[in-house]
Amino acid sequence: MNKEKGKLVLYSGASGVGKGTILKKLMERDPSVKLSVSDTTRAPREGEVNGVHYNFVTREEFKRKIAEGGYLEYAEYCDNFYGTPTAQVEQMVGEGCKVFLEIEVQGALQVMKKYPDILSIFILPPSFDELEKRLRGRETEDEETIRKRLEQARLEISVRDRYKYCIVNKDVDKAVEEVLAVIG
Ligand code: 5GP
């Protein structure tokens, strides 16, 4: 991959930690920051737009693209597949963008193996209780899904040491400043 012009940024954190809110603010502050739009087999949440938040695909389409080698990485997370389409990321990096891969840790570890020098950022909640409160507060998931996501969050937080930077999202604006400082 041509990494000369732009750069790839690995960006992870437990479900409900506020990664999306921080990223939205980052994009307003720095127009070269772009989100890599992933493919997913999960159903859209209310308000999510195909091609903007995710490309919503069937399991068959996803499997076909795996077979064609179309993903930079992919993972199964809480019963759905998520993957980063290689072509789109290459294009944006080639255009000079700071391309954020907002992905869970299994996929992130695959990318770290491919690009050991990649800039990686992990967003942490102020506490686990606070994370649970936020996840329940957004009222987008049923109890079973919330339970799975909290279980997954404990696992994810345990691998935070693999990331170059860990940033606590206590105050969103402060977290945005900290991310801007590390991406340069
Ligand atoms: P959500 O269903 O809440 O949108 O996403 C669930 C998890 O999947 C989040 O941690 C999110 O960052 C991650 N995710 C989103 N896209 C990708 C992707 O392309 N690959 C991987 N490995 N994880 C992803």
mmCIF file of N, CA and C in Angstrom, residues 22-157:
data_model
loop_
_atom_site.group_PDB
_atom_site.id
_atom_site.type_symbol
_atom_site.label_atom_id
_atom_site.label_comp_id
_atom_site.label_asym_id
_atom_site.label_seq_id
_atom_site.Cartn_x
_atom_site.Cartn_y
_atom_site.Cartn_z
ATOM 1 N N ILE A 22 -16.216 11.587 18.952
ATOM 2 C CA ILE A 22 -14.880 12.202 18.873
ATOM 3 C C ILE A 22 -14.474 12.348 17.404
ATOM 4 N N LEU A 23 -14.696 11.282 16.626
ATOM 5 C CA LEU A 23 -14.280 11.295 15.222
ATOM 6 C C LEU A 23 -15.017 12.375 14.429
ATOM 7 N N LYS A 24 -16.299 12.542 14.719
ATOM 8 C CA LYS A 24 -17.083 13.571 14.022
ATOM 9 C C LYS A 24 -16.472 14.952 14.271
ATOM 10 N N LYS A 25 -16.105 15.208 15.512
ATOM 11 C CA LYS A 25 -15.498 16.499 15.849
ATOM 12 C C LYS A 25 -14.119 16.655 15.216
ATOM 13 N N LEU A 26 -13.388 15.541 15.154
ATOM 14 C CA LEU A 26 -12.054 15.577 14.537
ATOM 15 C C LEU A 26 -12.153 15.969 13.067
ATOM 16 N N MET A 27 -13.166 15.414 12.383
ATOM 17 C CA MET A 27 -13.326 15.687 10.960
ATOM 18 C C MET A 27 -13.688 17.145 10.716
ATOM 19 N N GLU A 28 -14.406 17.735 11.696
ATOM 20 C CA GLU A 28 -14.732 19.164 11.567
ATOM 21 C C GLU A 28 -13.470 20.018 11.751
ATOM 22 N N ARG A 29 -12.593 19.567 12.646
ATOM 23 C CA ARG A 29 -11.381 20.342 12.940
ATOM 24 C C ARG A 29 -10.302 20.162 11.878
ATOM 25 N N ASP A 30 -10.199 18.951 11.330
ATOM 26 C CA ASP A 30 -9.146 18.661 10.352
ATOM 27 C C ASP A 30 -9.771 17.956 9.146
ATOM 28 N N PRO A 31 -9.956 18.690 8.041
ATOM 29 C CA PRO A 31 -10.652 18.123 6.880
ATOM 30 C C PRO A 31 -9.900 16.969 6.213
ATOM 31 N N SER A 32 -8.626 16.779 6.552
ATOM 32 C CA SER A 32 -7.919 15.646 5.934
ATOM 33 C C SER A 32 -8.216 14.337 6.685
ATOM 34 N N VAL A 33 -8.912 14.440 7.829
ATOM 35 C CA VAL A 33 -9.303 13.228 8.564
ATOM 36 C C VAL A 33 -10.539 12.620 7.902
ATOM 37 N N LYS A 34 -10.429 11.353 7.517
ATOM 38 C CA LYS A 34 -11.562 10.652 6.878
ATOM 39 C C LYS A 34 -11.783 9.307 7.563
ATOM 40 N N LEU A 35 -13.052 8.905 7.573
ATOM 41 C CA LEU A 35 -13.374 7.585 8.118
ATOM 42 C C LEU A 35 -13.387 6.574 6.984
ATOM 43 N N SER A 36 -12.738 5.457 7.188
ATOM 44 C CA SER A 36 -12.858 4.354 6.239
ATOM 45 C C SER A 36 -14.228 3.718 6.479
ATOM 46 N N VAL A 37 -15.064 3.698 5.455
ATOM 47 C CA VAL A 37 -16.409 3.131 5.608
ATOM 48 C C VAL A 37 -16.323 1.610 5.440
ATOM 49 N N SER A 38 -16.681 0.899 6.505
ATOM 50 C CA SER A 38 -16.557 -0.566 6.508
ATOM 51 C C SER A 38 -17.773 -1.234 5.877
ATOM 52 N N ASP A 39 -17.588 -2.468 5.476
ATOM 53 C CA ASP A 39 -18.717 -3.330 5.133
ATOM 54 C C ASP A 39 -19.163 -4.032 6.415
ATOM 55 N N THR A 40 -20.457 -4.202 6.591
ATOM 56 C CA THR A 40 -20.936 -4.999 7.723
ATOM 57 C C THR A 40 -22.182 -5.799 7.339
ATOM 58 N N THR A 41 -22.347 -6.922 8.015
ATOM 59 C CA THR A 41 -23.567 -7.724 7.820
ATOM 60 C C THR A 41 -24.612 -7.366 8.880
ATOM 61 N N ARG A 42 -24.266 -6.451 9.804
ATOM 62 C CA ARG A 42 -25.248 -6.052 10.827
ATOM 63 C C ARG A 42 -26.345 -5.212 10.181
ATOM 64 N N ALA A 43 -27.549 -5.249 10.793
ATOM 65 C CA ALA A 43 -28.662 -4.436 10.297
ATOM 66 C C ALA A 43 -28.410 -2.974 10.645
ATOM 67 N N PRO A 44 -28.845 -2.053 9.787
ATOM 68 C CA PRO A 44 -28.651 -0.621 10.094
ATOM 69 C C PRO A 44 -29.418 -0.210 11.337
ATOM 70 N N ARG A 45 -28.816 0.671 12.159
ATOM 71 C CA ARG A 45 -29.554 1.269 13.277
ATOM 72 C C ARG A 45 -30.327 2.450 12.707
ATOM 73 N N GLU A 46 -31.285 2.905 13.495
ATOM 74 C CA GLU A 46 -32.075 4.032 13.028
ATOM 75 C C GLU A 46 -31.141 5.218 12.742
ATOM 76 N N GLY A 47 -31.322 5.821 11.592
ATOM 77 C CA GLY A 47 -30.506 6.993 11.248
ATOM 78 C C GLY A 47 -29.229 6.654 10.498
ATOM 79 N N GLU A 48 -28.848 5.391 10.460
ATOM 80 C CA GLU A 48 -27.624 5.029 9.746
ATOM 81 C C GLU A 48 -27.897 4.951 8.235
ATOM 82 N N VAL A 49 -26.962 5.511 7.475
ATOM 83 C CA VAL A 49 -27.145 5.604 6.032
ATOM 84 C C VAL A 49 -26.137 4.684 5.320
ATOM 85 N N ASN A 50 -26.669 3.893 4.391
ATOM 86 C CA ASN A 50 -25.813 2.994 3.615
ATOM 87 C C ASN A 50 -24.799 3.820 2.819
ATOM 88 N N GLY A 51 -23.518 3.429 2.914
ATOM 89 C CA GLY A 51 -22.480 4.151 2.181
ATOM 90 C C GLY A 51 -21.880 5.298 2.986
ATOM 91 N N VAL A 52 -22.530 5.692 4.079
ATOM 92 C CA VAL A 52 -22.000 6.790 4.908
ATOM 93 C C VAL A 52 -21.447 6.220 6.214
ATOM 94 N N HIS A 53 -22.309 5.519 6.951
ATOM 95 C CA HIS A 53 -21.862 4.926 8.223
ATOM 96 C C HIS A 53 -21.228 3.563 7.976
ATOM 97 N N TYR A 54 -21.844 2.804 7.143
ATOM 98 C CA TYR A 54 -21.354 1.475 6.751
ATOM 99 C C TYR A 54 -21.869 1.195 5.343
ATOM 100 N N ASN A 55 -21.253 0.209 4.680
ATOM 101 C CA ASN A 55 -21.895 -0.416 3.526
ATOM 102 C C ASN A 55 -22.573 -1.654 4.109
ATOM 103 N N PHE A 56 -23.890 -1.674 4.091
ATOM 104 C CA PHE A 56 -24.627 -2.809 4.653
ATOM 105 C C PHE A 56 -24.745 -3.896 3.590
ATOM 106 N N VAL A 57 -24.146 -5.043 3.866
ATOM 107 C CA VAL A 57 -24.092 -6.119 2.864
ATOM 108 C C VAL A 57 -24.638 -7.420 3.461
ATOM 109 N N THR A 58 -24.940 -8.375 2.582
ATOM 110 C CA THR A 58 -25.403 -9.678 3.057
ATOM 111 C C THR A 58 -24.192 -10.528 3.436
ATOM 112 N N ARG A 59 -24.450 -11.616 4.153
ATOM 113 C CA ARG A 59 -23.349 -12.526 4.509
ATOM 114 C C ARG A 59 -22.714 -13.108 3.256
ATOM 115 N N GLU A 60 -23.549 -13.351 2.226
ATOM 116 C CA GLU A 60 -23.038 -13.921 0.965
ATOM 117 C C GLU A 60 -22.085 -12.934 0.295
ATOM 118 N N GLU A 61 -22.503 -11.673 0.243
ATOM 119 C CA GLU A 61 -21.638 -10.657 -0.382
ATOM 120 C C GLU A 61 -20.325 -10.538 0.385
ATOM 121 N N PHE A 62 -20.450 -10.585 1.720
ATOM 122 C CA PHE A 62 -19.256 -10.444 2.553
ATOM 123 C C PHE A 62 -18.289 -11.600 2.281
ATOM 124 N N LYS A 63 -18.846 -12.817 2.247
ATOM 125 C CA LYS A 63 -17.991 -14.004 2.052
ATOM 126 C C LYS A 63 -17.328 -13.979 0.678
ATOM 127 N N ARG A 64 -18.083 -13.494 -0.315
ATOM 128 C CA ARG A 64 -17.513 -13.418 -1.663
ATOM 129 C C ARG A 64 -16.309 -12.476 -1.663
ATOM 130 N N LYS A 65 -16.445 -11.343 -0.979
ATOM 131 C CA LYS A 65 -15.351 -10.367 -0.965
ATOM 132 C C LYS A 65 -14.144 -10.895 -0.185
ATOM 133 N N ILE A 66 -14.398 -11.693 0.853
ATOM 134 C CA ILE A 66 -13.269 -12.316 1.578
ATOM 135 C C ILE A 66 -12.503 -13.193 0.590
ATOM 136 N N ALA A 67 -13.254 -14.014 -0.170
ATOM 137 C CA ALA A 67 -12.627 -14.956 -1.115
ATOM 138 C C ALA A 67 -11.836 -14.217 -2.190
ATOM 139 N N GLU A 68 -12.303 -13.032 -2.556
ATOM 140 C CA GLU A 68 -11.608 -12.246 -3.586
ATOM 141 C C GLU A 68 -10.419 -11.483 -3.002
ATOM 142 N N GLY A 69 -10.212 -11.534 -1.698
ATOM 143 C CA GLY A 69 -9.101 -10.818 -1.051
ATOM 144 C C GLY A 69 -9.357 -9.320 -0.992
ATOM 145 N N GLY A 70 -10.629 -8.937 -0.881
ATOM 146 C CA GLY A 70 -10.981 -7.519 -0.933
ATOM 147 C C GLY A 70 -10.893 -6.769 0.396
ATOM 148 N N TYR A 71 -10.537 -7.479 1.484
ATOM 149 C CA TYR A 71 -10.489 -6.794 2.786
ATOM 150 C C TYR A 71 -9.058 -6.668 3.322
ATOM 151 N N LEU A 72 -8.759 -5.477 3.821
ATOM 152 C CA LEU A 72 -7.477 -5.237 4.485
ATOM 153 C C LEU A 72 -7.447 -6.049 5.777
ATOM 154 N N GLU A 73 -8.599 -6.141 6.428
ATOM 155 C CA GLU A 73 -8.823 -6.974 7.616
ATOM 156 C C GLU A 73 -10.310 -7.184 7.739
ATOM 157 N N TYR A 74 -10.697 -8.213 8.468
ATOM 158 C CA TYR A 74 -12.109 -8.368 8.794
ATOM 159 C C TYR A 74 -12.214 -9.193 10.065
ATOM 160 N N ALA A 75 -13.374 -9.113 10.719
ATOM 161 C CA ALA A 75 -13.570 -9.876 11.955
ATOM 162 C C ALA A 75 -15.050 -10.142 12.165
ATOM 163 N N GLU A 76 -15.308 -11.175 12.972
ATOM 164 C CA GLU A 76 -16.681 -11.420 13.395
ATOM 165 C C GLU A 76 -16.803 -10.839 14.798
ATOM 166 N N TYR A 77 -17.820 -10.035 15.006
ATOM 167 C CA TYR A 77 -17.995 -9.350 16.283
ATOM 168 C C TYR A 77 -19.472 -9.425 16.644
ATOM 169 N N CYS A 78 -19.783 -10.011 17.831
ATOM 170 C CA CYS A 78 -21.179 -10.149 18.285
ATOM 171 C C CYS A 78 -22.091 -10.647 17.164
ATOM 172 N N ASP A 79 -21.698 -11.746 16.526
ATOM 173 C CA ASP A 79 -22.502 -12.451 15.509
ATOM 174 C C ASP A 79 -22.610 -11.769 14.149
ATOM 175 N N ASN A 80 -21.874 -10.708 13.912
ATOM 176 C CA ASN A 80 -21.877 -10.089 12.583
ATOM 177 C C ASN A 80 -20.463 -9.906 12.075
ATOM 178 N N PHE A 81 -20.335 -9.834 10.742
ATOM 179 C CA PHE A 81 -19.026 -9.586 10.133
ATOM 180 C C PHE A 81 -18.844 -8.106 9.861
ATOM 181 N N TYR A 82 -17.589 -7.656 10.057
ATOM 182 C CA TYR A 82 -17.200 -6.276 9.768
ATOM 183 C C TYR A 82 -15.868 -6.335 9.025
ATOM 184 N N GLY A 83 -15.712 -5.539 7.967
ATOM 185 C CA GLY A 83 -14.439 -5.571 7.241
ATOM 186 C C GLY A 83 -14.098 -4.241 6.598
ATOM 187 N N THR A 84 -12.779 -4.002 6.444
ATOM 188 C CA THR A 84 -12.272 -2.779 5.823
ATOM 189 C C THR A 84 -11.953 -3.041 4.359
ATOM 190 N N PRO A 85 -12.687 -2.424 3.426
ATOM 191 C CA PRO A 85 -12.397 -2.639 2.007
ATOM 192 C C PRO A 85 -11.051 -2.017 1.619
ATOM 193 N N THR A 86 -10.138 -2.835 1.102
ATOM 194 C CA THR A 86 -8.773 -2.373 0.804
ATOM 195 C C THR A 86 -8.752 -1.239 -0.218
ATOM 196 N N ALA A 87 -9.503 -1.389 -1.304
ATOM 197 C CA ALA A 87 -9.402 -0.438 -2.420
ATOM 198 C C ALA A 87 -9.698 0.997 -1.970
ATOM 199 N N GLN A 88 -10.751 1.147 -1.173
ATOM 200 C CA GLN A 88 -11.168 2.475 -0.738
ATOM 201 C C GLN A 88 -10.100 3.130 0.163
ATOM 202 N N VAL A 89 -9.517 2.326 1.053
ATOM 203 C CA VAL A 89 -8.496 2.859 1.960
ATOM 204 C C VAL A 89 -7.263 3.296 1.163
ATOM 205 N N GLU A 90 -6.848 2.467 0.204
ATOM 206 C CA GLU A 90 -5.668 2.807 -0.616
ATOM 207 C C GLU A 90 -5.887 4.114 -1.350
ATOM 208 N N GLN A 91 -7.085 4.265 -1.875
ATOM 209 C CA GLN A 91 -7.377 5.481 -2.629
ATOM 210 C C GLN A 91 -7.285 6.717 -1.724
ATOM 211 N N MET A 92 -7.887 6.656 -0.543
ATOM 212 C CA MET A 92 -7.900 7.827 0.338
ATOM 213 C C MET A 92 -6.498 8.153 0.864
ATOM 214 N N VAL A 93 -5.719 7.125 1.181
ATOM 215 C CA VAL A 93 -4.349 7.379 1.650
ATOM 216 C C VAL A 93 -3.552 8.017 0.509
ATOM 217 N N GLY A 94 -3.767 7.520 -0.712
ATOM 218 C CA GLY A 94 -3.086 8.064 -1.899
ATOM 219 C C GLY A 94 -3.425 9.532 -2.135
ATOM 220 N N GLU A 95 -4.618 9.928 -1.719
ATOM 221 C CA GLU A 95 -5.047 11.323 -1.894
ATOM 222 C C GLU A 95 -4.554 12.218 -0.765
ATOM 223 N N GLY A 96 -3.822 11.653 0.192
ATOM 224 C CA GLY A 96 -3.235 12.463 1.269
ATOM 225 C C GLY A 96 -4.074 12.546 2.529
ATOM 226 N N CYS A 97 -5.076 11.698 2.652
ATOM 227 C CA CYS A 97 -5.953 11.775 3.830
ATOM 228 C C CYS A 97 -5.370 11.021 5.029
ATOM 229 N N LYS A 98 -5.818 11.451 6.223
ATOM 230 C CA LYS A 98 -5.536 10.686 7.443
ATOM 231 C C LYS A 98 -6.752 9.769 7.604
ATOM 232 N N VAL A 99 -6.559 8.523 7.243
ATOM 233 C CA VAL A 99 -7.694 7.607 7.161
ATOM 234 C C VAL A 99 -7.837 6.817 8.458
ATOM 235 N N PHE A 100 -8.951 7.051 9.159
ATOM 236 C CA PHE A 100 -9.195 6.371 10.430
ATOM 237 C C PHE A 100 -9.876 5.033 10.196
ATOM 238 N N LEU A 101 -9.257 3.978 10.708
ATOM 239 C CA LEU A 101 -9.888 2.662 10.691
ATOM 240 C C LEU A 101 -10.518 2.479 12.066
ATOM 241 N N GLU A 102 -11.826 2.707 12.138
ATOM 242 C CA GLU A 102 -12.532 2.586 13.426
ATOM 243 C C GLU A 102 -12.961 1.132 13.547
ATOM 244 N N ILE A 103 -12.087 0.299 14.104
ATOM 245 C CA ILE A 103 -12.346 -1.138 14.076
ATOM 246 C C ILE A 103 -12.100 -1.774 15.436
ATOM 247 N N GLU A 104 -12.678 -2.962 15.627
ATOM 248 C CA GLU A 104 -12.506 -3.634 16.920
ATOM 249 C C GLU A 104 -11.128 -4.297 16.959
ATOM 250 N N VAL A 105 -10.782 -4.859 18.113
ATOM 251 C CA VAL A 105 -9.378 -5.229 18.329
ATOM 252 C C VAL A 105 -8.874 -6.430 17.501
ATOM 253 N N GLN A 106 -9.742 -7.401 17.202
ATOM 254 C CA GLN A 106 -9.229 -8.545 16.412
ATOM 255 C C GLN A 106 -8.710 -8.070 15.060
ATOM 256 N N GLY A 107 -9.497 -7.185 14.428
ATOM 257 C CA GLY A 107 -9.104 -6.621 13.132
ATOM 258 C C GLY A 107 -7.888 -5.728 13.287
ATOM 259 N N ALA A 108 -7.868 -4.956 14.384
ATOM 260 C CA ALA A 108 -6.749 -4.032 14.605
ATOM 261 C C ALA A 108 -5.433 -4.804 14.752
ATOM 262 N N LEU A 109 -5.487 -5.957 15.433
ATOM 263 C CA LEU A 109 -4.258 -6.743 15.614
ATOM 264 C C LEU A 109 -3.765 -7.262 14.262
ATOM 265 N N GLN A 110 -4.702 -7.599 13.347
ATOM 266 C CA GLN A 110 -4.303 -8.034 11.994
ATOM 267 C C GLN A 110 -3.581 -6.895 11.262
ATOM 268 N N VAL A 111 -4.114 -5.670 11.416
ATOM 269 C CA VAL A 111 -3.505 -4.523 10.723
ATOM 270 C C VAL A 111 -2.125 -4.211 11.323
ATOM 271 N N MET A 112 -2.000 -4.331 12.659
ATOM 272 C CA MET A 112 -0.700 -4.065 13.309
ATOM 273 C C MET A 112 0.372 -5.037 12.813
ATOM 274 N N LYS A 113 -0.062 -6.261 12.524
ATOM 275 C CA LYS A 113 0.884 -7.269 12.025
ATOM 276 C C LYS A 113 1.378 -6.877 10.631
ATOM 277 N N LYS A 114 0.429 -6.369 9.802
ATOM 278 C CA LYS A 114 0.794 -5.952 8.440
ATOM 279 C C LYS A 114 1.636 -4.688 8.437
ATOM 280 N N TYR A 115 1.268 -3.739 9.318
ATOM 281 C CA TYR A 115 1.960 -2.438 9.368
ATOM 282 C C TYR A 115 2.390 -2.168 10.803
ATOM 283 N N PRO A 116 3.554 -2.730 11.221
ATOM 284 C CA PRO A 116 3.960 -2.598 12.626
ATOM 285 C C PRO A 116 4.151 -1.152 13.095
ATOM 286 N N ASP A 117 4.408 -0.225 12.153
ATOM 287 C CA ASP A 117 4.650 1.171 12.569
ATOM 288 C C ASP A 117 3.394 2.024 12.571
ATOM 289 N N ILE A 118 2.263 1.421 12.338
ATOM 290 C CA ILE A 118 1.031 2.206 12.200
ATOM 291 C C ILE A 118 0.705 2.981 13.487
ATOM 292 N N LEU A 119 0.175 4.179 13.318
ATOM 293 C CA LEU A 119 -0.269 4.981 14.457
ATOM 294 C C LEU A 119 -1.556 4.353 14.987
ATOM 295 N N SER A 120 -1.587 4.062 16.283
ATOM 296 C CA SER A 120 -2.782 3.394 16.811
ATOM 297 C C SER A 120 -3.257 4.085 18.083
ATOM 298 N N ILE A 121 -4.563 4.262 18.160
ATOM 299 C CA ILE A 121 -5.164 5.005 19.281
ATOM 300 C C ILE A 121 -6.296 4.170 19.878
ATOM 301 N N PHE A 122 -6.298 4.059 21.198
ATOM 302 C CA PHE A 122 -7.371 3.334 21.886
ATOM 303 C C PHE A 122 -8.109 4.312 22.794
ATOM 304 N N ILE A 123 -9.425 4.404 22.623
ATOM 305 C CA ILE A 123 -10.222 5.312 23.455
ATOM 306 C C ILE A 123 -10.804 4.533 24.639
ATOM 307 N N LEU A 124 -10.539 5.037 25.845
ATOM 308 C CA LEU A 124 -11.011 4.374 27.070
ATOM 309 C C LEU A 124 -12.145 5.154 27.724
ATOM 310 N N PRO A 125 -13.083 4.449 28.376
ATOM 311 C CA PRO A 125 -14.105 5.161 29.160
ATOM 312 C C PRO A 125 -13.475 5.581 30.494
ATOM 313 N N PRO A 126 -14.053 6.589 31.170
ATOM 314 C CA PRO A 126 -13.511 6.971 32.481
ATOM 315 C C PRO A 126 -13.574 5.799 33.459
ATOM 316 N N SER A 127 -14.605 4.932 33.309
ATOM 317 C CA SER A 127 -14.708 3.741 34.152
ATOM 318 C C SER A 127 -15.625 2.748 33.441
ATOM 319 N N PHE A 128 -15.621 1.507 33.914
ATOM 320 C CA PHE A 128 -16.476 0.496 33.286
ATOM 321 C C PHE A 128 -17.954 0.795 33.564
ATOM 322 N N ASP A 129 -18.244 1.287 34.782
ATOM 323 C CA ASP A 129 -19.632 1.647 35.130
ATOM 324 C C ASP A 129 -20.172 2.719 34.198
ATOM 325 N N GLU A 130 -19.319 3.680 33.908
ATOM 326 C CA GLU A 130 -19.713 4.786 33.034
ATOM 327 C C GLU A 130 -20.004 4.244 31.624
ATOM 328 N N LEU A 131 -19.188 3.289 31.190
ATOM 329 C CA LEU A 131 -19.394 2.692 29.865
ATOM 330 C C LEU A 131 -20.750 2.005 29.793
ATOM 331 N N GLU A 132 -21.065 1.237 30.843
ATOM 332 C CA GLU A 132 -22.344 0.524 30.880
ATOM 333 C C GLU A 132 -23.501 1.531 30.831
ATOM 334 N N LYS A 133 -23.355 2.616 31.577
ATOM 335 C CA LYS A 133 -24.395 3.647 31.615
ATOM 336 C C LYS A 133 -24.614 4.239 30.220
ATOM 337 N N ARG A 134 -23.505 4.518 29.521
ATOM 338 C CA ARG A 134 -23.601 5.133 28.187
ATOM 339 C C ARG A 134 -24.223 4.168 27.184
ATOM 340 N N LEU A 135 -23.813 2.913 27.279
ATOM 341 C CA LEU A 135 -24.309 1.902 26.339
ATOM 342 C C LEU A 135 -25.817 1.701 26.515
ATOM 343 N N ARG A 136 -26.251 1.700 27.780
ATOM 344 C CA ARG A 136 -27.691 1.557 28.032
ATOM 345 C C ARG A 136 -28.435 2.827 27.646
ATOM 346 N N GLY A 137 -27.803 3.965 27.894
ATOM 347 C CA GLY A 137 -28.440 5.259 27.660
ATOM 348 C C GLY A 137 -28.768 5.507 26.202
ATOM 349 N N ARG A 138 -27.988 4.925 25.272
ATOM 350 C CA ARG A 138 -28.265 5.256 23.874
ATOM 351 C C ARG A 138 -29.454 4.467 23.323
ATOM 352 N N GLU A 139 -29.911 3.466 24.091
ATOM 353 C CA GLU A 139 -31.147 2.736 23.777
ATOM 354 C C GLU A 139 -31.252 2.262 22.337
ATOM 355 N N THR A 140 -30.128 1.787 21.784
ATOM 356 C CA THR A 140 -30.190 1.293 20.404
ATOM 357 C C THR A 140 -30.086 -0.223 20.372
ATOM 358 N N GLU A 141 -29.794 -0.865 21.500
ATOM 359 C CA GLU A 141 -29.598 -2.308 21.518
ATOM 360 C C GLU A 141 -30.492 -2.992 22.541
ATOM 361 N N ASP A 142 -30.841 -4.233 22.279
ATOM 362 C CA ASP A 142 -31.630 -4.967 23.263
ATOM 363 C C ASP A 142 -30.694 -5.508 24.359
ATOM 364 N N GLU A 143 -31.298 -6.058 25.431
ATOM 365 C CA GLU A 143 -30.529 -6.472 26.607
ATOM 366 C C GLU A 143 -29.447 -7.498 26.260
ATOM 367 N N GLU A 144 -29.794 -8.473 25.422
ATOM 368 C CA GLU A 144 -28.854 -9.530 25.051
ATOM 369 C C GLU A 144 -27.628 -8.932 24.329
ATOM 370 N N THR A 145 -27.901 -7.994 23.430
ATOM 371 C CA THR A 145 -26.801 -7.357 22.685
ATOM 372 C C THR A 145 -25.950 -6.511 23.631
ATOM 373 N N ILE A 146 -26.591 -5.811 24.553
ATOM 374 C CA ILE A 146 -25.837 -4.985 25.510
ATOM 375 C C ILE A 146 -24.917 -5.884 26.340
ATOM 376 N N ARG A 147 -25.452 -7.023 26.775
ATOM 377 C CA ARG A 147 -24.669 -7.945 27.593
ATOM 378 C C ARG A 147 -23.426 -8.427 26.819
ATOM 379 N N LYS A 148 -23.651 -8.801 25.541
ATOM 380 C CA LYS A 148 -22.532 -9.268 24.707
ATOM 381 C C LYS A 148 -21.493 -8.170 24.508
ATOM 382 N N ARG A 149 -21.990 -6.952 24.282
ATOM 383 C CA ARG A 149 -21.077 -5.837 24.026
ATOM 384 C C ARG A 149 -20.263 -5.479 25.269
ATOM 385 N N LEU A 150 -20.872 -5.623 26.462
ATOM 386 C CA LEU A 150 -20.127 -5.333 27.688
ATOM 387 C C LEU A 150 -19.052 -6.394 27.930
ATOM 388 N N GLU A 151 -19.417 -7.626 27.619
ATOM 389 C CA GLU A 151 -18.460 -8.729 27.756
ATOM 390 C C GLU A 151 -17.273 -8.494 26.814
ATOM 391 N N GLN A 152 -17.621 -8.102 25.589
ATOM 392 C CA GLN A 152 -16.609 -7.816 24.581
ATOM 393 C C GLN A 152 -15.743 -6.629 25.018
ATOM 394 N N ALA A 153 -16.378 -5.632 25.652
ATOM 395 C CA ALA A 153 -15.657 -4.437 26.087
ATOM 396 C C ALA A 153 -14.555 -4.804 27.081
ATOM 397 N N ARG A 154 -14.859 -5.741 27.998
ATOM 398 C CA ARG A 154 -13.847 -6.151 28.989
ATOM 399 C C ARG A 154 -12.642 -6.758 28.279
ATOM 400 N N LEU A 155 -12.922 -7.585 27.254
ATOM 401 C CA LEU A 155 -11.834 -8.202 26.487
ATOM 402 C C LEU A 155 -11.020 -7.141 25.753
ATOM 403 N N GLU A 156 -11.735 -6.211 25.120
ATOM 404 C CA GLU A 156 -11.066 -5.185 24.317
ATOM 405 C C GLU A 156 -10.154 -4.324 25.185
ATOM 406 N N ILE A 157 -10.687 -3.915 26.353
ATOM 407 C CA ILE A 157 -9.918 -3.018 27.217
ATOM 408 C C ILE A 157 -8.637 -3.725 27.687
#
